[in-house]
Amino acid sequence: MKFLNQMTLKFDSLSVNEAFARSAVSAFCVQLNPTLDEITDIKTAISEAVTNCVVHAYPNEVGTVEIFVGLTKDCVFVSVKDNGVGIVDLNQAREPFFTTKPDEERAGMGFTVMESFMDSVELLHNKNGGVEVKMTKKIKENKLMAKKEQNV
Amino acid sequence: MQVNSKVINQTLYLSILGELDEHSAQYIRGELDQKLLNNFYRQVVLDLSGLKFMDSTGIGVLIGRYKKAREKNAPMFISNPTSHIDKILKMTAVYDIMPKIN
């Protein structure tokens, strides 16, 4: 896909980096003039995907998380990739309330939240082991901005 | 992040300030548990007006505290979530066990 603008982030799978990742991605998306709701949806989805890397992909070690963000004029494409332990059954992992760590008060709602807040969510086995989550979010045209530009 | 508490007419009010994600979950869980353990109350109201961000890790934290309050026979309610957190709470059916009040 051809993007108007793109960026890649690589960081350690430390929980302290979750806030950094969601803030950095949302700051990058601001150039599309998203609404506050759209930005918060993206932020939350990123937080879910990165949490999965921190908690599940690298349970006993610190690994690398790679986020790619590509922008078209009205769509955000995001990929969150790890080289961790991987997921055996990708479909089961997406089921609401499914968790491999019920004793840790995990809700098992991460993928459900991603699916609800984004327009598409794809879960793939990564070539080098681990998984990749690909998500898209359409950014509706900012009516107010468009109108203002017309008037100018 | 910070957790404040006050007891008024046997209602324990807990307010969570800041962001609730994997990174802050352990701290917030500990703070909430301490306040649930050390106060006398008949019901609990979680004031989320100061909670700026929450993901599904937060759902696990809230449900875990609901269970602790239930051990003391105290129902738990949620008040003033931001629209984004309201959306997550609705989606995950948390209001079925912790109703939203004004």
PDB file of C-alpha atoms in Angstrom:
ATOM      1  CA  MET A   1       0.000   0.000   0.000  1.00  0.00           C
ATOM      2  CA  LYS A   2       1.196   3.510  -0.776  1.00  0.00           C
ATOM      3  CA  PHE A   3       1.196   5.789   2.247  1.00  0.00           C
ATOM      4  CA  LEU A   4       1.358   9.578   2.365  1.00  0.00           C
ATOM      5  CA  ASN A   5       3.402   9.350   5.544  1.00  0.00           C
ATOM      6  CA  GLN A   6       4.707   6.518   7.675  1.00  0.00           C
ATOM      7  CA  MET A   7       6.771   5.802  10.754  1.00  0.00           C
ATOM      8  CA  THR A   8       8.230   2.880  12.689  1.00  0.00           C
ATOM      9  CA  LEU A   9       8.825   2.570  16.419  1.00  0.00           C
ATOM     10  CA  LYS A  10      10.937  -0.134  18.074  1.00  0.00           C
ATOM     11  CA  PHE A  11      11.074  -0.419  21.837  1.00  0.00           C
ATOM     12  CA  ASP A  12      11.508  -2.862  24.737  1.00  0.00           C
ATOM     13  CA  SER A  13       8.470  -4.809  25.939  1.00  0.00           C
ATOM     14  CA  LEU A  14       8.292  -2.905  29.229  1.00  0.00           C
ATOM     15  CA  SER A  15       4.916  -1.819  30.570  1.00  0.00           C
ATOM     16  CA  VAL A  16       6.246   1.708  31.110  1.00  0.00           C
ATOM     17  CA  ASN A  17       6.444   1.974  27.291  1.00  0.00           C
ATOM     18  CA  GLU A  18       2.689   1.457  26.819  1.00  0.00           C
ATOM     19  CA  ALA A  19       1.848   5.091  27.525  1.00  0.00           C
ATOM     20  CA  PHE A  20       4.739   6.161  25.284  1.00  0.00           C
ATOM     21  CA  ALA A  21       3.548   3.937  22.410  1.00  0.00           C
ATOM     22  CA  ARG A  22      -0.090   5.058  22.475  1.00  0.00           C
ATOM     23  CA  SER A  23       0.888   8.722  22.844  1.00  0.00           C
ATOM     24  CA  ALA A  24       3.442   8.566  20.024  1.00  0.00           C
ATOM     25  CA  VAL A  25       1.042   6.826  17.618  1.00  0.00           C
ATOM     26  CA  SER A  26      -1.828   9.185  18.392  1.00  0.00           C
ATOM     27  CA  ALA A  27       0.448  12.221  18.034  1.00  0.00           C
ATOM     28  CA  PHE A  28       1.492  10.940  14.587  1.00  0.00           C
ATOM     29  CA  CYS A  29      -2.171  10.473  13.550  1.00  0.00           C
ATOM     30  CA  VAL A  30      -3.157  14.021  14.525  1.00  0.00           C
ATOM     31  CA  GLN A  31      -2.136  15.281  11.049  1.00  0.00           C
ATOM     32  CA  LEU A  32      -5.300  13.626   9.635  1.00  0.00           C
ATOM     33  CA  ASN A  33      -7.463  15.877  11.848  1.00  0.00           C
ATOM     34  CA  PRO A  34      -9.188  13.035  13.662  1.00  0.00           C
ATOM     35  CA  THR A  35     -11.881  13.685  16.250  1.00  0.00           C
ATOM     36  CA  LEU A  36     -11.031  13.192  19.917  1.00  0.00           C
ATOM     37  CA  ASP A  37     -13.097   9.975  19.853  1.00  0.00           C
ATOM     38  CA  GLU A  38     -11.160   8.607  16.880  1.00  0.00           C
ATOM     39  CA  ILE A  39      -7.818   9.393  18.546  1.00  0.00           C
ATOM     40  CA  THR A  40      -8.923   7.757  21.796  1.00  0.00           C
ATOM     41  CA  ASP A  41     -10.065   4.658  19.900  1.00  0.00           C
ATOM     42  CA  ILE A  42      -6.620   4.338  18.263  1.00  0.00           C
ATOM     43  CA  LYS A  43      -4.871   4.988  21.580  1.00  0.00           C
ATOM     44  CA  THR A  44      -6.851   2.247  23.293  1.00  0.00           C
ATOM     45  CA  ALA A  45      -6.276  -0.290  20.507  1.00  0.00           C
ATOM     46  CA  ILE A  46      -2.510   0.390  20.591  1.00  0.00           C
ATOM     47  CA  SER A  47      -2.511  -0.011  24.353  1.00  0.00           C
ATOM     48  CA  GLU A  48      -4.243  -3.397  24.032  1.00  0.00           C
ATOM     49  CA  ALA A  49      -1.830  -4.657  21.367  1.00  0.00           C
ATOM     50  CA  VAL A  50       1.264  -3.504  23.287  1.00  0.00           C
ATOM     51  CA  THR A  51      -0.084  -4.990  26.541  1.00  0.00           C
ATOM     52  CA  ASN A  52      -0.363  -8.332  24.728  1.00  0.00           C
ATOM     53  CA  CYS A  53       3.329  -8.096  23.806  1.00  0.00           C
ATOM     54  CA  VAL A  54       4.392  -7.152  27.355  1.00  0.00           C
ATOM     55  CA  VAL A  55       2.246  -9.747  29.144  1.00  0.00           C
ATOM     56  CA  HIS A  56       1.894 -12.628  26.698  1.00  0.00           C
ATOM     57  CA  ALA A  57       4.536 -12.480  23.942  1.00  0.00           C
ATOM     58  CA  TYR A  58       7.465 -12.059  26.318  1.00  0.00           C
ATOM     59  CA  PRO A  59       6.298 -13.493  29.661  1.00  0.00           C
ATOM     60  CA  ASN A  60       9.750 -14.140  31.136  1.00  0.00           C
ATOM     61  CA  GLU A  61      12.026 -11.775  29.267  1.00  0.00           C
ATOM     62  CA  VAL A  62      12.157  -8.364  27.704  1.00  0.00           C
ATOM     63  CA  GLY A  63      11.833  -8.481  23.922  1.00  0.00           C
ATOM     64  CA  THR A  64      11.311  -6.003  21.115  1.00  0.00           C
ATOM     65  CA  VAL A  65       7.986  -4.558  20.045  1.00  0.00           C
ATOM     66  CA  GLU A  66       7.768  -2.973  16.609  1.00  0.00           C
ATOM     67  CA  ILE A  67       4.976  -0.635  15.610  1.00  0.00           C
ATOM     68  CA  PHE A  68       4.472   0.595  12.077  1.00  0.00           C
ATOM     69  CA  VAL A  69       1.974   3.354  11.297  1.00  0.00           C
ATOM     70  CA  GLY A  70       1.029   4.318   7.745  1.00  0.00           C
ATOM     71  CA  LEU A  71      -1.335   7.123   6.817  1.00  0.00           C
ATOM     72  CA  THR A  72      -3.430   7.578   3.717  1.00  0.00           C
ATOM     73  CA  LYS A  73      -5.567  10.706   3.343  1.00  0.00           C
ATOM     74  CA  ASP A  74      -8.411   9.236   5.365  1.00  0.00           C
ATOM     75  CA  CYS A  75      -7.148   6.024   6.957  1.00  0.00           C
ATOM     76  CA  VAL A  76      -4.685   4.942   9.640  1.00  0.00           C
ATOM     77  CA  PHE A  77      -2.968   1.589   9.158  1.00  0.00           C
ATOM     78  CA  VAL A  78      -1.184   0.149  12.214  1.00  0.00           C
ATOM     79  CA  SER A  79       0.907  -2.981  12.679  1.00  0.00           C
ATOM     80  CA  VAL A  80       2.129  -4.164  16.092  1.00  0.00           C
ATOM     81  CA  LYS A  81       4.686  -6.952  15.852  1.00  0.00           C
ATOM     82  CA  ASP A  82       6.621  -9.101  18.319  1.00  0.00           C
ATOM     83  CA  ASN A  83       9.048 -12.047  18.098  1.00  0.00           C
ATOM     84  CA  GLY A  84       7.760 -13.674  21.251  1.00  0.00           C
ATOM     85  CA  VAL A  85       6.266 -17.047  22.145  1.00  0.00           C
ATOM     86  CA  GLY A  86       3.422 -16.753  19.638  1.00  0.00           C
ATOM     87  CA  ILE A  87      -0.205 -17.835  19.840  1.00  0.00           C
ATOM     88  CA  VAL A  88      -1.161 -21.405  18.952  1.00  0.00           C
ATOM     89  CA  ASP A  89      -4.831 -20.791  18.155  1.00  0.00           C
ATOM     90  CA  LEU A  90      -5.315 -17.290  16.761  1.00  0.00           C
ATOM     91  CA  ASN A  91      -9.116 -17.608  16.567  1.00  0.00           C
ATOM     92  CA  GLN A  92      -9.433 -18.724  20.174  1.00  0.00           C
ATOM     93  CA  ALA A  93      -7.255 -15.796  21.312  1.00  0.00           C
ATOM     94  CA  ARG A  94      -9.781 -13.393  19.779  1.00  0.00           C
ATOM     95  CA  GLU A  95     -12.777 -14.837  21.615  1.00  0.00           C
ATOM     96  CA  PRO A  96     -14.280 -12.514  24.238  1.00  0.00           C
ATOM     97  CA  PHE A  97     -13.323 -13.458  27.814  1.00  0.00           C
ATOM     98  CA  PHE A  98     -10.704 -15.966  26.628  1.00  0.00           C
ATOM     99  CA  THR A  99      -7.529 -15.602  28.678  1.00  0.00           C
ATOM    100  CA  THR A 100      -4.523 -17.799  29.372  1.00  0.00           C
ATOM    101  CA  LYS A 101      -3.973 -15.988  32.683  1.00  0.00           C
ATOM    102  CA  PRO A 102      -7.285 -16.011  34.605  1.00  0.00           C
ATOM    103  CA  ASP A 103      -5.438 -16.045  37.965  1.00  0.00           C
ATOM    104  CA  GLU A 104      -3.974 -12.613  37.199  1.00  0.00           C
ATOM    105  CA  GLU A 105      -7.378 -10.904  37.005  1.00  0.00           C
ATOM    106  CA  ARG A 106      -7.173 -10.721  33.215  1.00  0.00           C
ATOM    107  CA  ALA A 107     -10.452  -9.907  31.523  1.00  0.00           C
ATOM    108  CA  GLY A 108      -9.674 -11.552  28.169  1.00  0.00           C
ATOM    109  CA  MET A 109     -11.155  -8.566  26.374  1.00  0.00           C
ATOM    110  CA  GLY A 110      -8.102  -7.156  24.607  1.00  0.00           C
ATOM    111  CA  PHE A 111      -8.997  -8.286  21.087  1.00  0.00           C
ATOM    112  CA  THR A 112     -12.680  -7.503  21.624  1.00  0.00           C
ATOM    113  CA  VAL A 113     -11.723  -3.924  22.503  1.00  0.00           C
ATOM    114  CA  MET A 114      -9.446  -3.674  19.438  1.00  0.00           C
ATOM    115  CA  GLU A 115     -12.223  -5.023  17.197  1.00  0.00           C
ATOM    116  CA  SER A 116     -14.784  -2.611  18.622  1.00  0.00           C
ATOM    117  CA  PHE A 117     -12.600   0.476  18.375  1.00  0.00           C
ATOM    118  CA  MET A 118     -10.951  -0.136  14.995  1.00  0.00           C
ATOM    119  CA  ASP A 119     -12.512  -0.817  11.589  1.00  0.00           C
ATOM    120  CA  SER A 120     -10.502  -3.967  10.929  1.00  0.00           C
ATOM    121  CA  VAL A 121      -8.241  -6.206  13.012  1.00  0.00           C
ATOM    122  CA  GLU A 122      -6.111  -8.973  11.541  1.00  0.00           C
ATOM    123  CA  LEU A 123      -4.044 -11.371  13.631  1.00  0.00           C
ATOM    124  CA  LEU A 124      -1.170 -13.196  11.913  1.00  0.00           C
ATOM    125  CA  HIS A 125       1.690 -15.518  12.768  1.00  0.00           C
ATOM    126  CA  ASN A 126       4.931 -13.625  12.381  1.00  0.00           C
ATOM    127  CA  LYS A 127       7.541 -15.255  10.097  1.00  0.00           C
ATOM    128  CA  ASN A 128      10.221 -15.163  12.817  1.00  0.00           C
ATOM    129  CA  GLY A 129       7.879 -16.439  15.515  1.00  0.00           C
ATOM    130  CA  GLY A 130       5.530 -14.264  17.509  1.00  0.00           C
ATOM    131  CA  VAL A 131       2.495 -12.490  16.137  1.00  0.00           C
ATOM    132  CA  GLU A 132       1.524  -9.413  14.193  1.00  0.00           C
ATOM    133  CA  VAL A 133      -1.682  -7.452  14.718  1.00  0.00           C
ATOM    134  CA  LYS A 134      -2.726  -5.334  11.741  1.00  0.00           C
ATOM    135  CA  MET A 135      -5.453  -2.762  12.273  1.00  0.00           C
ATOM    136  CA  THR A 136      -7.066   0.008  10.276  1.00  0.00           C
ATOM    137  CA  LYS A 137      -9.139   2.986  11.309  1.00  0.00           C
ATOM    138  CA  LYS A 138     -10.951   5.239   8.888  1.00  0.00           C
ATOM    139  CA  ILE A 139     -10.778   8.908   9.795  1.00  0.00           C
ATOM    140  CA  LYS A 140     -13.929  10.701   8.796  1.00  0.00           C
ATOM    141  CA  GLU A 141     -13.433  13.919   6.930  1.00  0.00           C
ATOM    142  CA  ASN A 142     -13.396  16.815   9.332  1.00  0.00           C
ATOM    143  CA  LYS A 143     -16.472  18.676   8.124  1.00  0.00           C
ATOM    144  CA  LEU A 144     -15.689  21.872   9.989  1.00  0.00           C
ATOM    145  CA  MET A 145     -12.141  22.064   8.599  1.00  0.00           C
ATOM    146  CA  ALA A 146     -13.314  21.340   5.047  1.00  0.00           C
ATOM    147  CA  LYS A 147     -15.935  24.042   5.277  1.00  0.00           C
ATOM    148  CA  LYS A 148     -13.444  26.558   6.625  1.00  0.00           C
ATOM    149  CA  GLU A 149     -11.036  25.801   3.777  1.00  0.00           C
ATOM    150  CA  GLN A 150     -13.808  26.338   1.235  1.00  0.00           C
ATOM    151  CA  ASN A 151     -14.593  29.713   2.727  1.00  0.00           C
ATOM    152  CA  VAL A 152     -10.984  30.859   2.548  1.00  0.00           C
TER     153      VAL A 152
ATOM    154  CA  MET B   1      -1.663   8.180  39.367  1.00  0.00           C
ATOM    155  CA  GLN B   2      -3.416   8.360  42.667  1.00  0.00           C
ATOM    156  CA  VAL B   3      -6.353   6.826  44.558  1.00  0.00           C
ATOM    157  CA  ASN B   4      -8.386   8.971  46.954  1.00  0.00           C
ATOM    158  CA  SER B   5     -11.002   7.755  49.374  1.00  0.00           C
ATOM    159  CA  LYS B   6     -13.645   9.125  51.721  1.00  0.00           C
ATOM    160  CA  VAL B   7     -16.514   7.588  53.667  1.00  0.00           C
ATOM    161  CA  ILE B   8     -19.842   9.440  53.804  1.00  0.00           C
ATOM    162  CA  ASN B   9     -22.911   7.823  55.384  1.00  0.00           C
ATOM    163  CA  GLN B  10     -21.330   4.364  55.249  1.00  0.00           C
ATOM    164  CA  THR B  11     -20.578   4.734  51.540  1.00  0.00           C
ATOM    165  CA  LEU B  12     -16.931   4.361  50.554  1.00  0.00           C
ATOM    166  CA  TYR B  13     -16.055   6.691  47.681  1.00  0.00           C
ATOM    167  CA  LEU B  14     -12.925   5.709  45.765  1.00  0.00           C
ATOM    168  CA  SER B  15     -11.594   7.947  43.027  1.00  0.00           C
ATOM    169  CA  ILE B  16      -8.876   6.842  40.643  1.00  0.00           C
ATOM    170  CA  LEU B  17      -6.828   9.658  39.133  1.00  0.00           C
ATOM    171  CA  GLY B  18      -4.542   9.244  36.120  1.00  0.00           C
ATOM    172  CA  GLU B  19      -4.265   6.376  33.664  1.00  0.00           C
ATOM    173  CA  LEU B  20      -5.088   2.722  34.312  1.00  0.00           C
ATOM    174  CA  ASP B  21      -3.111   0.293  32.137  1.00  0.00           C
ATOM    175  CA  GLU B  22      -0.751  -2.648  32.603  1.00  0.00           C
ATOM    176  CA  HIS B  23       1.921  -0.342  33.979  1.00  0.00           C
ATOM    177  CA  SER B  24      -0.189   1.315  36.690  1.00  0.00           C
ATOM    178  CA  ALA B  25      -2.477  -1.678  37.417  1.00  0.00           C
ATOM    179  CA  GLN B  26      -0.424  -3.168  40.216  1.00  0.00           C
ATOM    180  CA  TYR B  27      -0.126   0.109  42.105  1.00  0.00           C
ATOM    181  CA  ILE B  28      -3.793   1.038  41.692  1.00  0.00           C
ATOM    182  CA  ARG B  29      -4.880  -2.482  42.653  1.00  0.00           C
ATOM    183  CA  GLY B  30      -2.835  -2.243  45.871  1.00  0.00           C
ATOM    184  CA  GLU B  31      -4.183   1.207  46.748  1.00  0.00           C
ATOM    185  CA  LEU B  32      -7.808   0.188  46.166  1.00  0.00           C
ATOM    186  CA  ASP B  33      -7.404  -3.043  48.152  1.00  0.00           C
ATOM    187  CA  GLN B  34      -5.899  -1.211  51.091  1.00  0.00           C
ATOM    188  CA  LYS B  35      -8.847   1.194  51.184  1.00  0.00           C
ATOM    189  CA  LEU B  36     -11.370  -1.614  50.776  1.00  0.00           C
ATOM    190  CA  LEU B  37      -9.734  -3.444  53.681  1.00  0.00           C
ATOM    191  CA  ASN B  38      -9.269  -0.545  56.090  1.00  0.00           C
ATOM    192  CA  ASN B  39     -12.673   1.151  55.974  1.00  0.00           C
ATOM    193  CA  PHE B  40     -16.136   0.354  57.232  1.00  0.00           C
ATOM    194  CA  TYR B  41     -18.851   0.753  54.598  1.00  0.00           C
ATOM    195  CA  ARG B  42     -22.049  -0.744  53.264  1.00  0.00           C
ATOM    196  CA  GLN B  43     -21.497   0.133  49.612  1.00  0.00           C
ATOM    197  CA  VAL B  44     -18.709   1.362  47.365  1.00  0.00           C
ATOM    198  CA  VAL B  45     -18.830   4.067  44.698  1.00  0.00           C
ATOM    199  CA  LEU B  46     -15.947   4.174  42.208  1.00  0.00           C
ATOM    200  CA  ASP B  47     -15.619   7.730  40.958  1.00  0.00           C
ATOM    201  CA  LEU B  48     -13.926   7.582  37.541  1.00  0.00           C
ATOM    202  CA  SER B  49     -14.178  11.290  36.672  1.00  0.00           C
ATOM    203  CA  GLY B  50     -10.412  11.691  37.159  1.00  0.00           C
ATOM    204  CA  LEU B  51      -9.467   8.597  35.182  1.00  0.00           C
ATOM    205  CA  LYS B  52      -8.130   9.885  31.874  1.00  0.00           C
ATOM    206  CA  PHE B  53      -7.368   6.565  30.195  1.00  0.00           C
ATOM    207  CA  MET B  54      -8.220   2.918  30.715  1.00  0.00           C
ATOM    208  CA  ASP B  55      -7.833  -0.221  28.601  1.00  0.00           C
ATOM    209  CA  SER B  56      -9.004  -3.796  29.190  1.00  0.00           C
ATOM    210  CA  THR B  57      -6.351  -4.349  31.863  1.00  0.00           C
ATOM    211  CA  GLY B  58      -8.457  -1.912  33.899  1.00  0.00           C
ATOM    212  CA  ILE B  59     -11.536  -4.118  33.467  1.00  0.00           C
ATOM    213  CA  GLY B  60      -9.701  -6.943  35.249  1.00  0.00           C
ATOM    214  CA  VAL B  61      -8.689  -4.561  38.054  1.00  0.00           C
ATOM    215  CA  LEU B  62     -12.265  -3.270  38.533  1.00  0.00           C
ATOM    216  CA  ILE B  63     -13.829  -6.750  38.523  1.00  0.00           C
ATOM    217  CA  GLY B  64     -11.212  -7.970  41.008  1.00  0.00           C
ATOM    218  CA  ARG B  65     -12.136  -5.121  43.415  1.00  0.00           C
ATOM    219  CA  TYR B  66     -15.840  -5.823  42.911  1.00  0.00           C
ATOM    220  CA  LYS B  67     -15.166  -9.352  44.172  1.00  0.00           C
ATOM    221  CA  LYS B  68     -13.317  -8.023  47.239  1.00  0.00           C
ATOM    222  CA  ALA B  69     -16.239  -5.727  48.107  1.00  0.00           C
ATOM    223  CA  ARG B  70     -18.685  -8.561  47.578  1.00  0.00           C
ATOM    224  CA  GLU B  71     -16.802 -10.583  50.212  1.00  0.00           C
ATOM    225  CA  LYS B  72     -17.847  -7.814  52.616  1.00  0.00           C
ATOM    226  CA  ASN B  73     -21.407  -7.883  51.218  1.00  0.00           C
ATOM    227  CA  ALA B  74     -20.942  -4.382  49.825  1.00  0.00           C
ATOM    228  CA  PRO B  75     -22.285  -3.668  46.340  1.00  0.00           C
ATOM    229  CA  MET B  76     -20.102  -1.543  44.062  1.00  0.00           C
ATOM    230  CA  PHE B  77     -21.218   1.235  41.727  1.00  0.00           C
ATOM    231  CA  ILE B  78     -19.466   3.312  39.069  1.00  0.00           C
ATOM    232  CA  SER B  79     -19.900   7.045  38.657  1.00  0.00           C
ATOM    233  CA  ASN B  80     -18.766   9.674  36.150  1.00  0.00           C
ATOM    234  CA  PRO B  81     -16.707   7.694  33.626  1.00  0.00           C
ATOM    235  CA  THR B  82     -15.440   9.634  30.601  1.00  0.00           C
ATOM    236  CA  SER B  83     -17.236   8.749  27.357  1.00  0.00           C
ATOM    237  CA  HIS B  84     -14.329   6.557  26.229  1.00  0.00           C
ATOM    238  CA  ILE B  85     -14.242   4.552  29.468  1.00  0.00           C
ATOM    239  CA  ASP B  86     -18.057   4.378  29.449  1.00  0.00           C
ATOM    240  CA  LYS B  87     -17.803   2.721  26.015  1.00  0.00           C
ATOM    241  CA  ILE B  88     -15.362   0.059  27.315  1.00  0.00           C
ATOM    242  CA  LEU B  89     -17.476  -0.614  30.419  1.00  0.00           C
ATOM    243  CA  LYS B  90     -20.618  -1.039  28.297  1.00  0.00           C
ATOM    244  CA  MET B  91     -18.872  -3.258  25.757  1.00  0.00           C
ATOM    245  CA  THR B  92     -17.491  -5.594  28.432  1.00  0.00           C
ATOM    246  CA  ALA B  93     -20.805  -5.727  30.358  1.00  0.00           C
ATOM    247  CA  VAL B  94     -19.169  -4.438  33.546  1.00  0.00           C
ATOM    248  CA  TYR B  95     -22.337  -2.426  34.333  1.00  0.00           C
ATOM    249  CA  ASP B  96     -24.225  -5.726  34.743  1.00  0.00           C
ATOM    250  CA  ILE B  97     -22.367  -6.297  38.011  1.00  0.00           C
ATOM    251  CA  MET B  98     -21.376  -2.703  38.889  1.00  0.00           C
ATOM    252  CA  PRO B  99     -24.237  -0.417  37.820  1.00  0.00           C
ATOM    253  CA  LYS B 100     -23.557   3.155  36.770  1.00  0.00           C
ATOM    254  CA  ILE B 101     -25.024   5.827  39.047  1.00  0.00           C
ATOM    255  CA  ASN B 102     -25.124   9.620  38.792  1.00  0.00           C
TER     256      ASN B 102
END
